[in-house]
Amino acid sequence: ASLINTRRVGPQTIIFARTITRNKYSNSTRMASYRSMALAFLLGTIAGCTAFTPSTVSTTSVSSTSLQAVAPPLIIGPMIRKMREDQAKKKMPMASDEETFAEAPGLRVGTGAWKWPPVWPYDDSMFKRKEEVEKQNSMTPMQSMLASGAMANPEAPTDGKDEFDPLKYWGSDKAGVDTELNAETASKLTSHYSFYLQDGMSVVEFGAAEKSYLPEGLKLGRHVGVGASSSQMEKNPALTESFVVDLNNVVPEFDVDSDDIRQLGNDTFDVVLMANTIDFLTNPREVFRTGWNLLKPGGTMIVAFTSRDAYVDKFAKAQTKMWRDMNDDQHTWICGSFFQFSAGEGWEGLKGFDISPEEAASDDSIFSKISNAQKPANIYVVQATKVTPEESIDESNPAKSFSSRMWMLPTMEERDKQLVAPRLARAYLASSDENDREKIASHVDTLPRIYESLVKMDQFAFTFSMQARLAADLVSDPDYVGNDEQIANMKMGMYF
């Protein structure tokens, strides 16, 4: 008789078998039983095996031989085939043959495969460091209220001991810790860069450190390093100039708060590189908007990142909760969403690549982490190209022109921009006065002030469509300039 005890640990089902074999069974029979149970254990770990779960196997004694307590070959075979099929499907590219042929090797997600929600989908806690979130969750309600400032003295000094200082962390605490990739993974990234970088290009690199992984012999016209550690950037022979910037210090909804970056100018660089930096960003939209501003129209931003645990032994303290909680496939789509929610249709040709070495781990399971500990890290790339903004309103497609003028506007969600653009286009076409048309076009920049009030409205009583109609009506009014008096009158009209 056999006693099977099954319990659930994470996503895997672990099977503990205690076999009480009567004396009449031979040693060979018992050995076959143990081998079968070991195989079932491994399959359960790899593929989340559900052959034995509490719902299908009793935890009390059953009248069966020990060999019957494990999955027979007729079950194990299909399980292995299913596991291989799932892995094959996972690696199948979501891109057309034309895209695959025209791009660097490893294309996984083509331009038409991305799907987005209408608004920014992430909670702020996702971009905090994990230990900060855990500390907050461990607080009592009274402690949380005090920490939020509800009962605290706003002028009370703080010692800052618990605050994370990125510049101190990277420039001092981790100054001597290299961030370089292993040889196989680095070679793959270099090969990807070689497909898109050319001699004479101007490049700015966010998160620059001791190495840029550029193709050998490449002669860039300019290579600016923007990083948090001056000592690491001084080791990098590829950089022509560099300066220290905290990429997490931003002007909300605008850009990275750095005069050094702003002095580089807009529409300046052919390429923005950012490798193994996205996992430390607490304000990714502003960083991607900064990249968009720096790029020339037609320039490309290339964001590379390794598997989730590649640097956990070195830099786990600086990684965000989002990075630690999500798997590698999710990271690809999240990175793509940062492009989408930074400048919307101001980016085109958004693509995702898996350029991992063939020897790299094939999945993100616990068993894979143990068995593939010495294998090279997986590496992924998401990139997009800056679209040329339209300087004038195209009468054949005015909605597109108005949309381009709203790419970088703060406060408005992508949903709001999509609702407002066609309404402004209709108002523009309906106007026969050229001066009024010019005013409509110039008034687009006043939309954020309008939406600062609209976002506070009850969305059920005053729907998003109604908000867009009001905003478009105001911007289309030739006498509207968005001054304080007009905004105050608008608020009074909404509330009364």
GROMACS .gro file of C-alpha atoms in nm:
model
  496
    1ALA     CA    1   0.000   0.000   0.000
    2SER     CA    2   0.113   0.356  -0.062
    3LEU     CA    3   0.049   0.683   0.112
    4ILE     CA    4   0.063   0.989  -0.114
    5ASN     CA    5   0.084   1.334   0.048
    6THR     CA    6   0.047   1.622  -0.195
    7ARG     CA    7   0.092   1.988  -0.124
    8ARG     CA    8   0.114   2.309  -0.333
    9VAL     CA    9   0.427   2.521  -0.330
   10GLY     CA   10   0.409   2.826  -0.560
   11PRO     CA   11   0.307   2.731  -0.910
   12GLN     CA   12   0.448   2.381  -0.888
   13THR     CA   13   0.294   2.072  -0.735
   14ILE     CA   14   0.546   1.883  -0.525
   15ILE     CA   15   0.477   1.519  -0.462
   16PHE     CA   16   0.599   1.351  -0.150
   17ALA     CA   17   0.556   0.976  -0.160
   18ARG     CA   18   0.607   0.739   0.132
   19THR     CA   19   0.587   0.389   0.009
   20ILE     CA   20   0.520   0.113   0.257
   21THR     CA   21   0.611  -0.193   0.063
   22ARG     CA   22   0.528  -0.538   0.188
   23ASN     CA   23   0.804  -0.798   0.210
   24LYS     CA   24   0.678  -0.986  -0.095
   25TYR     CA   25   0.791  -0.701  -0.330
   26SER     CA   26   1.142  -0.736  -0.465
   27ASN     CA   27   1.416  -0.471  -0.445
   28SER     CA   28   1.393  -0.417  -0.822
   29THR     CA   29   1.024  -0.336  -0.795
   30ARG     CA   30   1.092  -0.082  -0.522
   31MET     CA   31   1.374   0.078  -0.724
   32ALA     CA   32   1.143   0.115  -1.026
   33SER     CA   33   0.887   0.282  -0.802
   34TYR     CA   34   1.142   0.531  -0.667
   35ARG     CA   35   1.266   0.618  -1.016
   36SER     CA   36   0.912   0.670  -1.139
   37MET     CA   37   0.834   0.898  -0.845
   38ALA     CA   38   1.152   1.100  -0.906
   39LEU     CA   39   1.056   1.149  -1.271
   40ALA     CA   40   0.708   1.259  -1.170
   41PHE     CA   41   0.862   1.506  -0.925
   42LEU     CA   42   1.084   1.661  -1.194
   43LEU     CA   43   0.802   1.684  -1.444
   44GLY     CA   44   0.584   1.849  -1.184
   45THR     CA   45   0.856   2.106  -1.118
   46ILE     CA   46   0.927   2.183  -1.483
   47ALA     CA   47   0.579   2.194  -1.626
   48GLY     CA   48   0.358   2.264  -1.327
   49CYS     CA   49   0.244   1.903  -1.340
   50THR     CA   50  -0.111   1.854  -1.218
   51ALA     CA   51  -0.122   1.477  -1.255
   52PHE     CA   52  -0.135   1.449  -0.879
   53THR     CA   53  -0.323   1.718  -0.693
   54PRO     CA   54  -0.531   1.714  -0.376
   55SER     CA   55  -0.845   1.701  -0.587
   56THR     CA   56  -0.745   1.381  -0.764
   57VAL     CA   57  -0.534   1.192  -0.514
   58SER     CA   58  -0.644   1.095  -0.169
   59THR     CA   59  -0.416   1.181   0.121
   60THR     CA   60  -0.514   0.862   0.301
   61SER     CA   61  -0.413   0.505   0.234
   62VAL     CA   62  -0.526   0.364  -0.099
   63SER     CA   63  -0.547   0.008  -0.213
   64SER     CA   64  -0.289   0.007  -0.492
   65THR     CA   65   0.068  -0.099  -0.554
   66SER     CA   66   0.349   0.153  -0.526
   67LEU     CA   67   0.394   0.149  -0.905
   68GLN     CA   68   0.038   0.269  -0.948
   69ALA     CA   69   0.109   0.574  -0.732
   70VAL     CA   70   0.305   0.751  -1.006
   71ALA     CA   71   0.225   0.860  -1.357
   72PRO     CA   72   0.249   0.571  -1.603
   73PRO     CA   73   0.443   0.620  -1.931
   74LEU     CA   74   0.118   0.676  -2.122
   75ILE     CA   75   0.067   0.995  -1.919
   76ILE     CA   76   0.431   1.110  -1.901
   77GLY     CA   77   0.478   1.096  -2.280
   78PRO     CA   78   0.195   1.339  -2.364
   79MET     CA   79   0.308   1.565  -2.080
   80ILE     CA   80   0.656   1.595  -2.231
   81ARG     CA   81   0.514   1.661  -2.579
   82LYS     CA   82   0.281   1.927  -2.440
   83MET     CA   83   0.569   2.094  -2.258
   84ARG     CA   84   0.775   2.104  -2.580
   85GLU     CA   85   0.481   2.237  -2.780
   86ASP     CA   86   0.425   2.516  -2.527
   87GLN     CA   87   0.791   2.614  -2.543
   88ALA     CA   88   0.779   2.616  -2.925
   89LYS     CA   89   0.469   2.837  -2.928
   90LYS     CA   90   0.633   3.074  -2.682
   91LYS     CA   91   0.925   3.123  -2.921
   92MET     CA   92   0.711   3.178  -3.231
   93PRO     CA   93   0.741   3.540  -3.348
   94MET     CA   94   0.432   3.761  -3.357
   95ALA     CA   95   0.555   3.937  -3.668
   96SER     CA   96   0.508   3.917  -4.042
   97ASP     CA   97   0.765   3.752  -4.268
   98GLU     CA   98   0.839   4.092  -4.422
   99GLU     CA   99   0.920   4.242  -4.082
  100THR     CA  100   1.133   3.944  -3.982
  101PHE     CA  101   1.332   3.965  -4.305
  102ALA     CA  102   1.395   4.341  -4.275
  103GLU     CA  103   1.501   4.350  -3.908
  104ALA     CA  104   1.784   4.212  -3.699
  105PRO     CA  105   1.765   3.845  -3.594
  106GLY     CA  106   1.547   3.756  -3.297
  107LEU     CA  107   1.233   3.959  -3.379
  108ARG     CA  108   0.955   3.834  -3.153
  109VAL     CA  109   0.690   4.108  -3.148
  110GLY     CA  110   0.615   4.298  -3.468
  111THR     CA  111   0.465   4.643  -3.505
  112GLY     CA  112   0.106   4.524  -3.539
  113ALA     CA  113   0.105   4.287  -3.242
  114TRP     CA  114   0.105   4.539  -2.957
  115LYS     CA  115  -0.220   4.612  -2.774
  116TRP     CA  116  -0.264   4.878  -2.508
  117PRO     CA  117  -0.525   4.990  -2.257
  118PRO     CA  118  -0.659   5.345  -2.309
  119VAL     CA  119  -0.490   5.484  -1.995
  120TRP     CA  120  -0.165   5.435  -1.801
  121PRO     CA  121  -0.226   5.097  -1.632
  122TYR     CA  122   0.035   5.092  -1.357
  123ASP     CA  123   0.008   5.174  -0.991
  124ASP     CA  124   0.281   5.396  -0.847
  125SER     CA  125   0.389   5.120  -0.612
  126MET     CA  126   0.507   4.915  -0.910
  127PHE     CA  127   0.795   5.158  -0.956
  128LYS     CA  128   0.906   5.170  -0.598
  129ARG     CA  129   1.184   4.952  -0.471
  130LYS     CA  130   1.047   4.626  -0.341
  131GLU     CA  131   1.174   4.677   0.012
  132GLU     CA  132   1.000   5.016   0.023
  133VAL     CA  133   0.670   4.854  -0.069
  134GLU     CA  134   0.719   4.573   0.183
  135LYS     CA  135   0.801   4.823   0.452
  136GLN     CA  136   0.488   5.024   0.371
  137ASN     CA  137   0.272   4.711   0.376
  138SER     CA  138   0.409   4.614   0.716
  139MET     CA  139   0.297   4.942   0.874
  140THR     CA  140  -0.006   4.968   1.097
  141PRO     CA  141  -0.287   5.201   0.982
  142MET     CA  142  -0.168   5.463   1.230
  143GLN     CA  143   0.191   5.440   1.106
  144SER     CA  144   0.076   5.469   0.743
  145MET     CA  145  -0.128   5.779   0.828
  146LEU     CA  146   0.170   5.938   1.001
  147ALA     CA  147   0.403   5.848   0.714
  148SER     CA  148   0.166   6.002   0.460
  149GLY     CA  149   0.176   6.329   0.649
  150ALA     CA  150  -0.185   6.332   0.765
  151MET     CA  151  -0.076   6.382   1.126
  152ALA     CA  152   0.288   6.474   1.077
  153ASN     CA  153   0.452   6.810   1.112
  154PRO     CA  154   0.539   6.912   0.755
  155GLU     CA  155   0.834   7.114   0.886
  156ALA     CA  156   0.970   6.835   1.102
  157PRO     CA  157   1.323   6.738   0.997
  158THR     CA  158   1.396   6.387   0.873
  159ASP     CA  159   1.726   6.205   0.908
  160GLY     CA  160   1.698   6.050   0.559
  161LYS     CA  161   1.840   5.717   0.675
  162ASP     CA  162   1.568   5.516   0.503
  163GLU     CA  163   1.568   5.715   0.182
  164PHE     CA  164   1.731   5.555  -0.121
  165ASP     CA  165   1.983   5.786  -0.289
  166PRO     CA  166   2.055   5.658  -0.645
  167LEU     CA  167   2.363   5.873  -0.696
  168LYS     CA  168   2.517   5.756  -0.368
  169TYR     CA  169   2.421   5.395  -0.440
  170TRP     CA  170   2.576   5.387  -0.788
  171GLY     CA  171   2.851   5.644  -0.740
  172SER     CA  172   2.975   5.529  -0.401
  173ASP     CA  173   2.825   5.205  -0.268
  174LYS     CA  174   2.854   5.025  -0.605
  175ALA     CA  175   3.135   5.229  -0.760
  176GLY     CA  176   3.365   4.929  -0.787
  177VAL     CA  177   3.102   4.680  -0.903
  178ASP     CA  178   3.102   4.624  -1.278
  179THR     CA  179   2.773   4.580  -1.461
  180GLU     CA  180   2.913   4.405  -1.767
  181LEU     CA  181   2.740   4.107  -1.927
  182ASN     CA  182   2.882   3.761  -1.975
  183ALA     CA  183   3.061   3.706  -2.307
  184GLU     CA  184   2.784   3.518  -2.492
  185THR     CA  185   2.510   3.764  -2.395
  186ALA     CA  186   2.732   4.066  -2.467
  187SER     CA  187   2.810   3.928  -2.812
  188LYS     CA  188   2.440   3.907  -2.894
  189LEU     CA  189   2.381   4.268  -2.791
  190THR     CA  190   2.682   4.385  -2.992
  191SER     CA  191   2.551   4.198  -3.295
  192HIS     CA  192   2.211   4.367  -3.256
  193TYR     CA  193   2.370   4.711  -3.233
  194SER     CA  194   2.572   4.640  -3.548
  195PHE     CA  195   2.249   4.608  -3.745
  196TYR     CA  196   2.133   4.962  -3.659
  197LEU     CA  197   2.442   5.171  -3.575
  198GLN     CA  198   2.658   5.326  -3.845
  199ASP     CA  199   2.978   5.526  -3.860
  200GLY     CA  200   2.933   5.897  -3.799
  201MET     CA  201   2.611   5.865  -3.597
  202SER     CA  202   2.555   6.069  -3.284
  203VAL     CA  203   2.450   5.858  -2.984
  204VAL     CA  204   2.342   5.935  -2.629
  205GLU     CA  205   2.347   5.646  -2.382
  206PHE     CA  206   2.123   5.644  -2.074
  207GLY     CA  207   2.257   5.442  -1.783
  208ALA     CA  208   2.609   5.445  -1.925
  209ALA     CA  209   2.868   5.248  -1.731
  210GLU     CA  210   3.206   5.087  -1.797
  211LYS     CA  211   3.113   4.931  -2.131
  212SER     CA  212   2.872   5.009  -2.417
  213TYR     CA  213   2.897   4.679  -2.613
  214LEU     CA  214   2.945   4.859  -2.945
  215PRO     CA  215   3.062   4.674  -3.257
  216GLU     CA  216   3.439   4.668  -3.297
  217GLY     CA  217   3.561   4.928  -3.543
  218LEU     CA  218   3.245   5.141  -3.523
  219LYS     CA  219   3.335   5.510  -3.540
  220LEU     CA  220   3.057   5.724  -3.398
  221GLY     CA  221   3.059   6.098  -3.451
  222ARG     CA  222   2.958   6.156  -3.091
  223HIS     CA  223   2.880   5.931  -2.796
  224VAL     CA  224   2.745   6.100  -2.483
  225GLY     CA  225   2.721   5.897  -2.164
  226VAL     CA  226   2.450   5.979  -1.910
  227GLY     CA  227   2.495   5.771  -1.598
  228ALA     CA  228   2.495   5.770  -1.220
  229SER     CA  229   2.860   5.673  -1.164
  230SER     CA  230   3.141   5.893  -1.293
  231SER     CA  231   3.404   5.633  -1.202
  232GLN     CA  232   3.232   5.368  -1.415
  233MET     CA  233   3.191   5.598  -1.715
  234GLU     CA  234   3.560   5.697  -1.693
  235LYS     CA  235   3.644   5.332  -1.766
  236ASN     CA  236   3.439   5.339  -2.090
  237PRO     CA  237   3.664   5.417  -2.388
  238ALA     CA  238   3.369   5.454  -2.625
  239LEU     CA  239   3.230   5.769  -2.461
  240THR     CA  240   3.337   6.102  -2.607
  241GLU     CA  241   3.179   6.293  -2.317
  242SER     CA  242   2.977   6.210  -2.008
  243PHE     CA  243   2.799   6.359  -1.708
  244VAL     CA  244   2.632   6.229  -1.395
  245VAL     CA  245   2.251   6.241  -1.387
  246ASP     CA  246   1.989   6.077  -1.167
  247LEU     CA  247   1.741   5.949  -1.424
  248ASN     CA  248   1.484   5.903  -1.147
  249ASN     CA  249   1.481   6.274  -1.072
  250VAL     CA  250   1.213   6.405  -1.308
  251VAL     CA  251   0.967   6.684  -1.373
  252PRO     CA  252   0.642   6.483  -1.356
  253GLU     CA  253   0.486   6.424  -1.699
  254PHE     CA  254   0.764   6.616  -1.876
  255ASP     CA  255   1.126   6.500  -1.867
  256VAL     CA  256   1.432   6.414  -1.662
  257ASP     CA  257   1.514   6.713  -1.446
  258SER     CA  258   1.867   6.778  -1.569
  259ASP     CA  259   2.007   7.098  -1.720
  260ASP     CA  260   2.294   6.894  -1.864
  261ILE     CA  261   2.050   6.686  -2.066
  262ARG     CA  262   1.843   6.987  -2.173
  263GLN     CA  263   2.156   7.162  -2.297
  264LEU     CA  264   2.209   6.875  -2.541
  265GLY     CA  265   1.913   7.020  -2.729
  266ASN     CA  266   1.612   6.867  -2.901
  267ASP     CA  267   1.631   6.671  -3.227
  268THR     CA  268   2.005   6.617  -3.172
  269PHE     CA  269   2.088   6.247  -3.176
  270ASP     CA  270   2.048   5.961  -3.422
  271VAL     CA  271   2.019   5.694  -3.154
  272VAL     CA  272   1.938   5.668  -2.784
  273LEU     CA  273   2.080   5.356  -2.618
  274MET     CA  274   1.967   5.227  -2.279
  275ALA     CA  275   2.098   4.888  -2.168
  276ASN     CA  276   2.023   4.723  -1.833
  277THR     CA  277   1.880   5.041  -1.689
  278ILE     CA  278   1.504   5.006  -1.726
  279ASP     CA  279   1.481   4.782  -1.419
  280PHE     CA  280   1.594   5.071  -1.199
  281LEU     CA  281   1.365   5.344  -1.337
  282THR     CA  282   1.101   5.481  -1.102
  283ASN     CA  283   0.963   5.728  -1.360
  284PRO     CA  284   1.000   5.552  -1.696
  285ARG     CA  285   0.759   5.773  -1.895
  286GLU     CA  286   0.963   6.085  -1.829
  287VAL     CA  287   1.285   5.904  -1.925
  288PHE     CA  288   1.134   5.783  -2.253
  289ARG     CA  289   0.999   6.133  -2.323
  290THR     CA  290   1.348   6.269  -2.267
  291GLY     CA  291   1.476   6.017  -2.519
  292TRP     CA  292   1.210   6.125  -2.768
  293ASN     CA  293   1.305   6.490  -2.726
  294LEU     CA  294   1.675   6.419  -2.784
  295LEU     CA  295   1.620   6.212  -3.099
  296LYS     CA  296   1.619   6.352  -3.448
  297PRO     CA  297   1.302   6.269  -3.642
  298GLY     CA  298   1.365   5.919  -3.775
  299GLY     CA  299   1.605   5.842  -3.489
  300THR     CA  300   1.575   5.521  -3.288
  301MET     CA  301   1.566   5.447  -2.917
  302ILE     CA  302   1.701   5.099  -2.837
  303VAL     CA  303   1.626   4.958  -2.491
  304ALA     CA  304   1.801   4.634  -2.393
  305PHE     CA  305   1.752   4.436  -2.073
  306THR     CA  306   1.855   4.099  -1.938
  307SER     CA  307   1.652   3.836  -1.756
  308ARG     CA  308   1.494   3.926  -1.426
  309ASP     CA  309   1.754   3.769  -1.199
  310ALA     CA  310   2.068   3.849  -1.398
  311TYR     CA  311   2.181   4.121  -1.155
  312VAL     CA  312   1.984   4.031  -0.845
  313ASP     CA  313   2.301   3.934  -0.660
  314LYS     CA  314   2.458   4.274  -0.733
  315PHE     CA  315   2.185   4.537  -0.757
  316ALA     CA  316   1.863   4.393  -0.614
  317LYS     CA  317   1.829   4.687  -0.375
  318ALA     CA  318   1.789   4.931  -0.666
  319GLN     CA  319   1.547   4.724  -0.876
  320THR     CA  320   1.180   4.818  -0.882
  321LYS     CA  321   0.897   4.598  -0.762
  322MET     CA  322   0.768   4.575  -1.118
  323TRP     CA  323   1.094   4.426  -1.234
  324ARG     CA  324   1.119   4.177  -0.952
  325ASP     CA  325   0.755   4.061  -0.974
  326MET     CA  326   0.717   4.026  -1.353
  327ASN     CA  327   0.874   3.765  -1.581
  328ASP     CA  328   1.082   3.828  -1.891
  329ASP     CA  329   0.795   3.809  -2.141
  330GLN     CA  330   0.599   4.058  -1.935
  331HIS     CA  331   0.902   4.288  -1.924
  332THR     CA  332   0.899   4.306  -2.304
  333TRP     CA  333   0.538   4.423  -2.316
  334ILE     CA  334   0.587   4.660  -2.023
  335CYS     CA  335   0.885   4.818  -2.195
  336GLY     CA  336   0.673   4.857  -2.510
  337SER     CA  337   0.406   5.030  -2.305
  338PHE     CA  338   0.660   5.288  -2.187
  339PHE     CA  339   0.706   5.390  -2.549
  340GLN     CA  340   0.330   5.404  -2.601
  341PHE     CA  341   0.249   5.609  -2.292
  342SER     CA  342   0.541   5.848  -2.329
  343ALA     CA  343   0.470   5.988  -2.675
  344GLY     CA  344   0.193   5.769  -2.823
  345GLU     CA  345   0.193   5.785  -3.199
  346GLY     CA  346   0.510   5.993  -3.177
  347TRP     CA  347   0.681   5.653  -3.190
  348GLU     CA  348   0.653   5.416  -3.485
  349GLY     CA  349   0.797   5.079  -3.576
  350LEU     CA  350   0.778   4.948  -3.220
  351LYS     CA  351   0.937   4.603  -3.211
  352GLY     CA  352   1.045   4.350  -2.950
  353PHE     CA  353   1.340   4.110  -2.987
  354ASP     CA  354   1.462   3.805  -2.800
  355ILE     CA  355   1.833   3.794  -2.882
  356SER     CA  356   1.928   3.547  -2.608
  357PRO     CA  357   2.217   3.305  -2.671
  358GLU     CA  358   2.112   2.955  -2.767
  359GLU     CA  359   2.275   2.826  -2.450
  360ALA     CA  360   2.065   3.055  -2.228
  361ALA     CA  361   1.793   2.929  -1.996
  362SER     CA  362   1.474   2.846  -2.183
  363ASP     CA  363   1.224   2.947  -1.915
  364ASP     CA  364   1.180   3.133  -1.588
  365SER     CA  365   1.085   2.838  -1.367
  366ILE     CA  366   1.242   2.747  -1.033
  367PHE     CA  367   1.389   2.430  -1.182
  368SER     CA  368   1.544   2.630  -1.467
  369LYS     CA  369   1.708   2.871  -1.224
  370ILE     CA  370   1.871   2.581  -1.041
  371SER     CA  371   1.979   2.373  -1.341
  372ASN     CA  372   2.087   2.671  -1.558
  373ALA     CA  373   2.265   2.876  -1.294
  374GLN     CA  374   2.588   2.884  -1.496
  375LYS     CA  375   2.430   2.947  -1.836
  376PRO     CA  376   2.446   3.289  -2.006
  377ALA     CA  377   2.169   3.535  -1.929
  378ASN     CA  378   1.876   3.589  -2.162
  379ILE     CA  379   1.866   3.931  -2.324
  380TYR     CA  380   1.584   4.124  -2.489
  381VAL     CA  381   1.548   4.446  -2.687
  382VAL     CA  382   1.252   4.677  -2.745
  383GLN     CA  383   1.297   4.969  -2.981
  384ALA     CA  384   1.103   5.231  -3.175
  385THR     CA  385   1.162   5.523  -3.410
  386LYS     CA  386   1.069   5.887  -3.356
  387VAL     CA  387   0.803   6.017  -3.595
  388THR     CA  388   0.843   6.359  -3.753
  389PRO     CA  389   0.587   6.595  -3.594
  390GLU     CA  390   0.362   6.779  -3.839
  391GLU     CA  391   0.437   7.151  -3.836
  392SER     CA  392   0.116   7.250  -4.015
  393ILE     CA  393  -0.237   7.113  -4.028
  394ASP     CA  394  -0.286   6.873  -4.318
  395GLU     CA  395  -0.634   6.945  -4.452
  396SER     CA  396  -0.655   6.599  -4.604
  397ASN     CA  397  -0.614   6.445  -4.255
  398PRO     CA  398  -0.642   6.717  -3.989
  399ALA     CA  399  -0.715   6.464  -3.710
  400LYS     CA  400  -0.368   6.315  -3.756
  401SER     CA  401  -0.212   6.662  -3.747
  402PHE     CA  402  -0.392   6.756  -3.426
  403SER     CA  403  -0.299   6.421  -3.275
  404SER     CA  404   0.070   6.485  -3.344
  405ARG     CA  405   0.047   6.816  -3.160
  406MET     CA  406  -0.079   6.633  -2.853
  407TRP     CA  407   0.186   6.358  -2.840
  408MET     CA  408   0.382   6.518  -2.558
  409LEU     CA  409   0.107   6.706  -2.377
  410PRO     CA  410   0.090   6.629  -2.003
  411THR     CA  411  -0.221   6.558  -1.792
  412MET     CA  412  -0.419   6.408  -2.081
  413GLU     CA  413  -0.441   6.031  -2.111
  414GLU     CA  414  -0.402   5.870  -2.452
  415ARG     CA  415  -0.776   5.805  -2.443
  416ASP     CA  416  -0.848   6.178  -2.409
  417LYS     CA  417  -0.618   6.268  -2.697
  418GLN     CA  418  -0.791   6.017  -2.922
  419LEU     CA  419  -1.130   6.165  -2.832
  420VAL     CA  420  -1.027   6.530  -2.876
  421ALA     CA  421  -0.830   6.509  -3.203
  422PRO     CA  422  -1.122   6.424  -3.437
  423ARG     CA  423  -1.344   6.689  -3.275
  424LEU     CA  424  -1.079   6.955  -3.333
  425ALA     CA  425  -1.040   6.831  -3.690
  426ARG     CA  426  -1.413   6.878  -3.757
  427ALA     CA  427  -1.409   7.226  -3.605
  428TYR     CA  428  -1.104   7.315  -3.815
  429LEU     CA  429  -1.266   7.200  -4.140
  430ALA     CA  430  -1.596   7.371  -4.052
  431SER     CA  431  -1.423   7.709  -4.013
  432SER     CA  432  -1.386   7.916  -4.330
  433ASP     CA  433  -1.179   8.190  -4.165
  434GLU     CA  434  -0.804   8.131  -4.193
  435ASN     CA  435  -0.732   8.330  -3.876
  436ASP     CA  436  -0.978   8.121  -3.676
  437ARG     CA  437  -0.814   7.806  -3.808
  438GLU     CA  438  -0.474   7.926  -3.694
  439LYS     CA  439  -0.614   8.003  -3.350
  440ILE     CA  440  -0.760   7.653  -3.320
  441ALA     CA  441  -0.422   7.505  -3.405
  442SER     CA  442  -0.236   7.731  -3.161
  443HIS     CA  443  -0.485   7.671  -2.877
  444VAL     CA  444  -0.398   7.298  -2.858
  445ASP     CA  445  -0.128   7.377  -2.602
  446THR     CA  446  -0.396   7.498  -2.359
  447LEU     CA  447  -0.558   7.154  -2.334
  448PRO     CA  448  -0.360   7.043  -2.024
  449ARG     CA  449  -0.500   7.334  -1.820
  450ILE     CA  450  -0.851   7.236  -1.924
  451TYR     CA  451  -0.796   6.873  -1.830
  452GLU     CA  452  -0.647   6.962  -1.493
  453SER     CA  453  -1.004   7.055  -1.401
  454LEU     CA  454  -1.180   6.787  -1.605
  455VAL     CA  455  -0.995   6.496  -1.444
  456LYS     CA  456  -1.146   6.592  -1.110
  457MET     CA  457  -1.500   6.554  -1.241
  458ASP     CA  458  -1.720   6.253  -1.174
  459GLN     CA  459  -1.664   6.042  -1.486
  460PHE     CA  460  -2.009   5.889  -1.459
  461ALA     CA  461  -2.192   6.219  -1.442
  462PHE     CA  462  -1.954   6.384  -1.686
  463THR     CA  463  -1.826   6.114  -1.921
  464PHE     CA  464  -1.493   6.113  -2.103
  465SER     CA  465  -1.674   6.184  -2.429
  466MET     CA  466  -1.847   6.486  -2.275
  467GLN     CA  467  -1.514   6.607  -2.136
  468ALA     CA  468  -1.357   6.582  -2.481
  469ARG     CA  469  -1.646   6.773  -2.637
  470LEU     CA  470  -1.615   7.056  -2.384
  471ALA     CA  471  -1.236   7.073  -2.431
  472ALA     CA  472  -1.270   7.081  -2.811
  473ASP     CA  473  -1.541   7.348  -2.794
  474LEU     CA  474  -1.321   7.571  -2.580
  475VAL     CA  475  -1.011   7.528  -2.797
  476SER     CA  476  -1.219   7.593  -3.110
  477ASP     CA  477  -1.349   7.924  -2.975
  478PRO     CA  478  -1.145   8.207  -3.137
  479ASP     CA  479  -1.175   8.416  -2.819
  480TYR     CA  480  -1.040   8.143  -2.593
  481VAL     CA  481  -0.677   8.185  -2.483
  482GLY     CA  482  -0.674   7.973  -2.166
  483ASN     CA  483  -0.611   8.250  -1.916
  484ASP     CA  484  -0.693   8.225  -1.544
  485GLU     CA  485  -1.025   8.403  -1.580
  486GLN     CA  486  -1.149   8.171  -1.854
  487ILE     CA  487  -1.038   7.862  -1.664
  488ALA     CA  488  -1.216   7.991  -1.351
  489ASN     CA  489  -1.533   8.053  -1.553
  490MET     CA  490  -1.512   7.704  -1.697
  491LYS     CA  491  -1.488   7.553  -1.348
  492MET     CA  492  -1.781   7.761  -1.227
  493GLY     CA  493  -1.987   7.645  -1.522
  494MET     CA  494  -1.907   7.279  -1.455
  495TYR     CA  495  -1.980   7.286  -1.084
  496PHE     CA  496  -2.282   7.512  -1.097
   0.00000   0.00000   0.00000
